[in-house]
């Protein structure tokens, strides 16, 4: 491991590792097979406070830095990234309500999540993925209320969330400046949860369609000023991008751990395959990419702790790390050979789990656009 | 409800290897942990506190490094922790240790419930906690499964070979916990952070003025360890000739009785 950890960080990582290995890991293979979100298994995370790590203490959180929180989530992702992302999505939603909403909204949201509940972002629509300005969902003012209508898709935590942060057009003609964000209780009349997505990876994470049909919410549930939804979504994505990168590092580290262990045990031509240079090269490259990724994530986290928006840095980190993760997990399968392709062994799942990291929180192509745009601006 | 839990720092035996030449434990580089049965005792104490209110105090006798175990207890939810440590306590066997701990409990008390693990996984004697009750002159119930408090008495379920025994006893009581008692909780992240910063007070000989110094340390310990060894695993097989089933069964019975298995 390439980072300098404080004694406190070491103790927290060890604690989470112990819990995840004992309580979560034994169930992962079966849950992955079924594609099921293990609601009951989150008792452990809630009891420990893993859903509120970086939330300020005045909102009932632990008030940890992003840096330390990321270290904890890397550890959790080693056991299962789908389990980890369920919590990340929850605290990113809460964090953004605290950042952009009123103190009352922050407190309302924090109280519900603090009791051991999940939250979800309802942003993506079938025709608005990388291009949020194309959102069709609407929020129409009606007296002191708004009436929400939208068909949202690929909503992480859709079925298990107690609260949504939903994005709707208050001004359909205004492009991304017409988007506003609302806090919506999941039990509000008019919300229908669609089918659970049968995904390639991250199968412990719940992903559903969510339909809002004439959902009535008080005007006071709007987060930030009217038309500020796009900005809120970008802020949320900056944060979640950094955290998905830390989870990809966890997946890579797991791939490396499993590969080295296997390469030392597996014998061919009379010796462990770790003695063969071609295997050595693969392992060394995996270690190089994992370590470099971890340092990059750590730097991004520390910049965020210092109040930086990490628009470019976050994009660089997420893109680099998620691209590395493809190679690292693919080579883990390669080192395991035929066994690696079998579901009996842990590495094929890592390869399936990590593909989405090049896609979600802004596809890597979009990240490269962002990076290039920032470069153009910097070199003016 | 005042509860005290006695915990011991032990080497993690899952990580222990045996020196093949000297036949002794290799302790070097072996991580130290809280004795697992003591963790069950602590969990029971925390559950009692949650149900009946009060405070949980944790004590441990050992060198300065045993504070790590006390911090772990604090991170799980104990309210206070004391390290019992003094040069003169060194070399104490279970008799001397239980005497010293009894004196500490008298000093910190009064307590309604005293808890400990059924034994420590390093020495495996299972004597220290019950002996504390002897020194204090109170009742003790070992291998408890559950504790219910009713006024100034308790109803305790005990694990015994034949099943479960339900016993009523007067408080204060000393109980020992096992793996079956409960499933210890994990620390919370916040609890862990706070425990790393917590002040842990030392209790030394000077804090126990009425202690009889002839009963402590190596000199106060009647136990002498002659040697420790790893028992050799042996298995042998003897075939009985079948003359007729009844006769063979009788022979088998005789053999098993000779081997003190029956």
Short mmCIF file of N, CA, C and O in Angstrom, two decimals, chain B residues 155-235:
data_model
loop_
_atom_site.label_atom_id
_atom_site.label_comp_id
_atom_site.label_asym_id
_atom_site.label_seq_id
_atom_site.Cartn_x
_atom_site.Cartn_y
_atom_site.Cartn_z
N UNK B 155 -31.80 -13.79 37.35
CA UNK B 155 -32.15 -15.11 36.84
C UNK B 155 -31.20 -15.39 35.69
O UNK B 155 -31.14 -14.62 34.72
N UNK B 156 -30.44 -16.45 35.83
CA UNK B 156 -29.38 -16.72 34.86
C UNK B 156 -29.59 -18.08 34.23
O UNK B 156 -29.88 -19.06 34.90
N UNK B 157 -29.45 -18.10 32.89
CA UNK B 157 -29.43 -19.38 32.19
C UNK B 157 -27.98 -19.79 32.01
O UNK B 157 -27.17 -18.99 31.54
N UNK B 158 -27.67 -21.04 32.41
CA UNK B 158 -26.30 -21.54 32.30
C UNK B 158 -26.25 -22.70 31.34
O UNK B 158 -27.14 -23.55 31.31
N UNK B 159 -25.15 -22.77 30.62
CA UNK B 159 -24.93 -23.89 29.73
C UNK B 159 -24.26 -24.99 30.55
O UNK B 159 -23.20 -24.77 31.14
N UNK B 160 -24.89 -26.15 30.61
CA UNK B 160 -24.24 -27.29 31.27
C UNK B 160 -24.24 -28.45 30.29
O UNK B 160 -24.89 -28.39 29.24
N UNK B 161 -23.48 -29.48 30.63
CA UNK B 161 -23.32 -30.57 29.67
C UNK B 161 -24.65 -31.17 29.24
O UNK B 161 -24.84 -31.52 28.09
N UNK B 162 -25.57 -31.29 30.19
CA UNK B 162 -26.82 -31.99 29.88
C UNK B 162 -27.86 -31.07 29.23
O UNK B 162 -28.90 -31.54 28.79
N UNK B 163 -27.61 -29.77 29.24
CA UNK B 163 -28.61 -28.86 28.68
C UNK B 163 -28.44 -27.48 29.25
O UNK B 163 -27.33 -26.98 29.38
N UNK B 164 -29.57 -26.89 29.62
CA UNK B 164 -29.53 -25.53 30.16
C UNK B 164 -30.07 -25.52 31.58
O UNK B 164 -31.10 -26.14 31.86
N UNK B 165 -29.37 -24.85 32.46
CA UNK B 165 -29.79 -24.77 33.86
C UNK B 165 -30.23 -23.33 34.12
O UNK B 165 -29.56 -22.39 33.71
N UNK B 166 -31.36 -23.19 34.79
CA UNK B 166 -31.82 -21.83 35.14
C UNK B 166 -31.63 -21.63 36.63
O UNK B 166 -32.12 -22.42 37.44
N UNK B 167 -30.88 -20.61 36.97
CA UNK B 167 -30.49 -20.39 38.36
C UNK B 167 -30.89 -18.98 38.79
O UNK B 167 -30.79 -18.04 38.00
N UNK B 168 -31.33 -18.88 40.05
CA UNK B 168 -31.60 -17.56 40.59
C UNK B 168 -30.51 -17.26 41.62
O UNK B 168 -30.12 -18.14 42.38
N UNK B 169 -30.00 -16.06 41.61
CA UNK B 169 -28.94 -15.72 42.57
C UNK B 169 -29.09 -14.28 43.02
O UNK B 169 -29.72 -13.46 42.36
N UNK B 170 -28.51 -14.00 44.18
CA UNK B 170 -28.55 -12.66 44.74
C UNK B 170 -27.45 -11.82 44.10
O UNK B 170 -26.39 -12.33 43.76
N UNK B 171 -27.71 -10.55 43.94
CA UNK B 171 -26.65 -9.64 43.48
C UNK B 171 -25.84 -9.22 44.69
O UNK B 171 -26.38 -9.19 45.80
N UNK B 172 -24.58 -8.88 44.56
CA UNK B 172 -23.79 -8.92 43.33
C UNK B 172 -23.43 -10.34 42.93
O UNK B 172 -23.33 -11.23 43.78
N UNK B 173 -23.22 -10.49 41.62
CA UNK B 173 -22.95 -11.79 41.07
C UNK B 173 -21.77 -11.70 40.10
O UNK B 173 -21.59 -10.66 39.47
N UNK B 174 -21.00 -12.79 40.04
CA UNK B 174 -19.97 -12.85 39.01
C UNK B 174 -20.39 -13.91 37.99
O UNK B 174 -20.75 -15.03 38.37
N UNK B 175 -20.36 -13.55 36.73
CA UNK B 175 -20.74 -14.48 35.67
C UNK B 175 -19.63 -14.59 34.64
O UNK B 175 -18.93 -13.61 34.37
N UNK B 176 -19.48 -15.78 34.06
CA UNK B 176 -18.54 -15.89 32.94
C UNK B 176 -19.30 -16.23 31.67
O UNK B 176 -20.28 -16.96 31.68
N UNK B 177 -18.80 -15.66 30.55
CA UNK B 177 -19.48 -15.78 29.27
C UNK B 177 -18.73 -16.73 28.34
O UNK B 177 -17.53 -16.95 28.50
N UNK B 178 -19.45 -17.28 27.38
CA UNK B 178 -18.85 -18.17 26.39
C UNK B 178 -19.23 -17.68 24.99
O UNK B 178 -19.95 -16.70 24.85
N UNK B 179 -18.79 -18.41 24.01
CA UNK B 179 -19.15 -18.10 22.61
C UNK B 179 -20.66 -18.13 22.40
O UNK B 179 -21.18 -17.44 21.53
N UNK B 180 -21.34 -19.00 23.18
CA UNK B 180 -22.79 -19.16 22.98
C UNK B 180 -23.60 -18.04 23.62
O UNK B 180 -24.79 -17.92 23.39
N UNK B 181 -22.95 -17.24 24.47
CA UNK B 181 -23.70 -16.23 25.21
C UNK B 181 -24.34 -15.21 24.28
O UNK B 181 -25.49 -14.82 24.44
N UNK B 182 -23.58 -14.77 23.28
CA UNK B 182 -24.07 -13.72 22.37
C UNK B 182 -23.11 -13.59 21.20
O UNK B 182 -22.13 -14.32 21.12
N UNK B 183 -23.41 -12.65 20.31
CA UNK B 183 -22.48 -12.31 19.23
C UNK B 183 -22.00 -10.89 19.50
O UNK B 183 -22.79 -9.95 19.44
N UNK B 184 -20.72 -10.74 19.83
CA UNK B 184 -20.24 -9.38 20.16
C UNK B 184 -20.43 -8.41 19.00
O UNK B 184 -20.29 -8.79 17.85
N UNK B 185 -20.75 -7.18 19.35
CA UNK B 185 -20.95 -6.15 18.33
C UNK B 185 -19.62 -5.66 17.80
O UNK B 185 -18.57 -5.89 18.41
N UNK B 186 -19.68 -4.97 16.67
CA UNK B 186 -18.50 -4.25 16.18
C UNK B 186 -18.53 -2.86 16.78
O UNK B 186 -19.60 -2.33 17.08
N UNK B 187 -17.34 -2.28 16.91
CA UNK B 187 -17.29 -0.89 17.33
C UNK B 187 -17.93 -0.04 16.25
O UNK B 187 -17.98 -0.43 15.09
N UNK B 188 -18.44 1.14 16.62
CA UNK B 188 -18.85 2.09 15.61
C UNK B 188 -17.60 2.87 15.20
O UNK B 188 -16.60 2.89 15.93
N UNK B 189 -17.67 3.50 14.03
CA UNK B 189 -16.53 4.31 13.58
C UNK B 189 -16.26 5.41 14.60
O UNK B 189 -15.12 5.67 14.98
N UNK B 190 -17.34 6.03 15.08
CA UNK B 190 -17.18 7.11 16.04
C UNK B 190 -16.59 6.60 17.36
O UNK B 190 -15.70 7.20 17.94
N UNK B 191 -17.09 5.44 17.78
CA UNK B 191 -16.58 4.83 19.01
C UNK B 191 -15.10 4.52 18.89
O UNK B 191 -14.32 4.72 19.83
N UNK B 192 -14.70 4.05 17.72
CA UNK B 192 -13.29 3.72 17.50
C UNK B 192 -12.43 4.97 17.59
O UNK B 192 -11.39 4.98 18.25
N UNK B 193 -12.89 6.05 16.95
CA UNK B 193 -12.11 7.29 16.96
C UNK B 193 -11.98 7.83 18.39
O UNK B 193 -10.90 8.18 18.84
N UNK B 194 -13.11 7.86 19.11
CA UNK B 194 -13.09 8.37 20.48
C UNK B 194 -12.18 7.53 21.37
O UNK B 194 -11.48 8.04 22.23
N UNK B 195 -12.21 6.22 21.16
CA UNK B 195 -11.43 5.33 22.03
C UNK B 195 -9.94 5.55 21.85
O UNK B 195 -9.16 5.35 22.78
N UNK B 196 -9.53 5.96 20.65
CA UNK B 196 -8.10 6.18 20.41
C UNK B 196 -7.59 7.39 21.19
O UNK B 196 -6.41 7.51 21.47
N UNK B 197 -8.53 8.30 21.50
CA UNK B 197 -8.13 9.52 22.20
C UNK B 197 -8.38 9.42 23.71
O UNK B 197 -7.99 10.30 24.46
N UNK B 198 -9.07 8.36 24.14
CA UNK B 198 -9.50 8.28 25.54
C UNK B 198 -8.31 8.15 26.50
O UNK B 198 -7.30 7.53 26.17
N UNK B 199 -8.46 8.77 27.65
CA UNK B 199 -7.46 8.63 28.70
C UNK B 199 -7.77 7.34 29.47
O UNK B 199 -8.90 7.11 29.86
N UNK B 200 -6.76 6.52 29.66
CA UNK B 200 -6.97 5.31 30.45
C UNK B 200 -6.09 5.40 31.69
O UNK B 200 -4.87 5.55 31.60
N UNK B 201 -6.75 5.33 32.84
CA UNK B 201 -6.04 5.50 34.10
C UNK B 201 -5.34 4.20 34.49
O UNK B 201 -5.88 3.11 34.27
N UNK B 202 -4.17 4.32 35.12
CA UNK B 202 -3.50 3.14 35.65
C UNK B 202 -3.86 2.95 37.12
O UNK B 202 -3.97 3.92 37.86
N UNK B 203 -4.03 1.71 37.52
CA UNK B 203 -4.19 1.40 38.94
C UNK B 203 -2.95 0.60 39.34
O UNK B 203 -2.66 -0.46 38.75
N UNK B 204 -2.19 1.12 40.28
CA UNK B 204 -0.95 0.47 40.68
C UNK B 204 -1.05 0.01 42.13
O UNK B 204 -2.08 0.22 42.79
N UNK B 205 0.00 -0.60 42.60
CA UNK B 205 0.04 -1.10 43.97
C UNK B 205 -0.30 0.01 44.97
O UNK B 205 -1.03 -0.21 45.94
N UNK B 206 0.21 1.22 44.69
CA UNK B 206 0.00 2.34 45.60
C UNK B 206 -1.48 2.70 45.75
O UNK B 206 -1.89 3.28 46.76
N UNK B 207 -2.29 2.33 44.72
CA UNK B 207 -3.73 2.64 44.79
C UNK B 207 -4.51 1.59 45.60
O UNK B 207 -5.71 1.73 45.79
N UNK B 208 -3.82 0.54 46.02
CA UNK B 208 -4.50 -0.55 46.74
C UNK B 208 -3.84 -0.74 48.10
O UNK B 208 -3.11 -1.71 48.33
N UNK B 209 -4.09 0.22 49.03
CA UNK B 209 -3.33 0.22 50.29
C UNK B 209 -3.56 -1.01 51.17
O UNK B 209 -2.64 -1.43 51.88
N UNK B 210 -4.76 -1.61 51.10
CA UNK B 210 -5.01 -2.73 52.03
C UNK B 210 -4.66 -4.09 51.43
O UNK B 210 -5.05 -5.13 51.95
N UNK B 211 -3.91 -4.10 50.33
CA UNK B 211 -3.58 -5.37 49.69
C UNK B 211 -2.48 -6.08 50.49
O UNK B 211 -1.60 -5.45 51.07
N UNK B 212 -2.56 -7.41 50.55
CA UNK B 212 -1.55 -8.21 51.24
C UNK B 212 -0.46 -8.55 50.21
O UNK B 212 -0.66 -9.38 49.33
N UNK B 213 0.70 -7.91 50.36
CA UNK B 213 1.73 -8.03 49.32
C UNK B 213 2.34 -9.43 49.25
O UNK B 213 3.03 -9.76 48.29
N UNK B 214 2.07 -10.25 50.27
CA UNK B 214 2.61 -11.62 50.19
C UNK B 214 1.76 -12.49 49.25
O UNK B 214 2.12 -13.61 48.94
N UNK B 215 0.60 -11.94 48.81
CA UNK B 215 -0.29 -12.74 47.95
C UNK B 215 -0.21 -12.34 46.48
O UNK B 215 -1.05 -12.77 45.69
N UNK B 216 0.74 -11.46 46.14
CA UNK B 216 0.77 -10.99 44.75
C UNK B 216 2.11 -11.28 44.09
O UNK B 216 3.09 -11.59 44.77
N UNK B 217 2.11 -11.18 42.76
CA UNK B 217 3.33 -11.36 41.99
C UNK B 217 3.80 -12.81 42.00
O UNK B 217 3.09 -13.72 42.44
N UNK B 218 5.03 -12.97 41.55
CA UNK B 218 5.58 -14.32 41.45
C UNK B 218 5.63 -15.00 42.82
O UNK B 218 5.31 -16.18 42.96
N UNK B 219 6.02 -14.22 43.84
CA UNK B 219 6.16 -14.80 45.19
C UNK B 219 4.83 -15.19 45.79
O UNK B 219 4.75 -16.13 46.59
N UNK B 220 3.79 -14.47 45.43
CA UNK B 220 2.47 -14.78 45.98
C UNK B 220 1.73 -15.85 45.19
O UNK B 220 0.57 -16.13 45.46
N UNK B 221 2.38 -16.41 44.18
CA UNK B 221 1.71 -17.37 43.30
C UNK B 221 2.09 -18.80 43.64
O UNK B 221 3.25 -19.17 43.48
N UNK B 222 1.13 -19.58 44.08
CA UNK B 222 1.45 -20.97 44.40
C UNK B 222 1.72 -21.85 43.16
O UNK B 222 2.36 -22.88 43.28
N UNK B 223 1.28 -21.42 42.00
CA UNK B 223 1.44 -22.26 40.80
C UNK B 223 2.86 -22.18 40.27
O UNK B 223 3.45 -21.11 40.21
N UNK B 224 3.44 -23.32 39.93
CA UNK B 224 4.72 -23.34 39.23
C UNK B 224 4.54 -24.10 37.93
O UNK B 224 4.08 -25.25 37.95
N UNK B 225 4.90 -23.47 36.82
CA UNK B 225 4.79 -24.16 35.53
C UNK B 225 6.06 -24.99 35.33
O UNK B 225 7.16 -24.46 35.28
N UNK B 226 5.90 -26.31 35.29
CA UNK B 226 7.08 -27.17 35.12
C UNK B 226 7.55 -27.13 33.67
O UNK B 226 8.72 -26.95 33.39
N UNK B 227 6.61 -27.33 32.77
CA UNK B 227 6.95 -27.23 31.36
C UNK B 227 5.67 -27.11 30.56
O UNK B 227 4.59 -27.43 31.05
N UNK B 228 5.79 -26.58 29.36
CA UNK B 228 4.65 -26.59 28.46
C UNK B 228 5.06 -27.36 27.21
O UNK B 228 6.22 -27.34 26.82
N UNK B 229 4.13 -28.08 26.66
CA UNK B 229 4.46 -28.87 25.47
C UNK B 229 3.22 -29.04 24.60
O UNK B 229 2.09 -28.85 25.06
N UNK B 230 3.48 -29.35 23.37
CA UNK B 230 2.38 -29.64 22.46
C UNK B 230 2.11 -31.13 22.52
O UNK B 230 3.00 -31.93 22.27
N UNK B 231 0.89 -31.51 22.88
CA UNK B 231 0.63 -32.95 22.96
C UNK B 231 0.76 -33.59 21.58
O UNK B 231 0.38 -33.00 20.57
N UNK B 232 1.36 -34.75 21.58
CA UNK B 232 1.50 -35.47 20.30
C UNK B 232 0.17 -36.12 19.96
O UNK B 232 -0.47 -36.74 20.80
N UNK B 233 -0.24 -35.95 18.74
CA UNK B 233 -1.46 -36.64 18.30
C UNK B 233 -1.10 -38.07 17.95
O UNK B 233 -0.20 -38.32 17.18
N UNK B 234 -1.78 -39.00 18.59
CA UNK B 234 -1.51 -40.40 18.31
C UNK B 234 -2.80 -41.10 17.97
O UNK B 234 -3.83 -40.83 18.56
N UNK B 235 -2.74 -41.94 17.05
CA UNK B 235 -3.91 -42.78 16.81
C UNK B 235 -3.42 -44.18 16.46
O UNK B 235 -2.41 -44.36 15.79
#
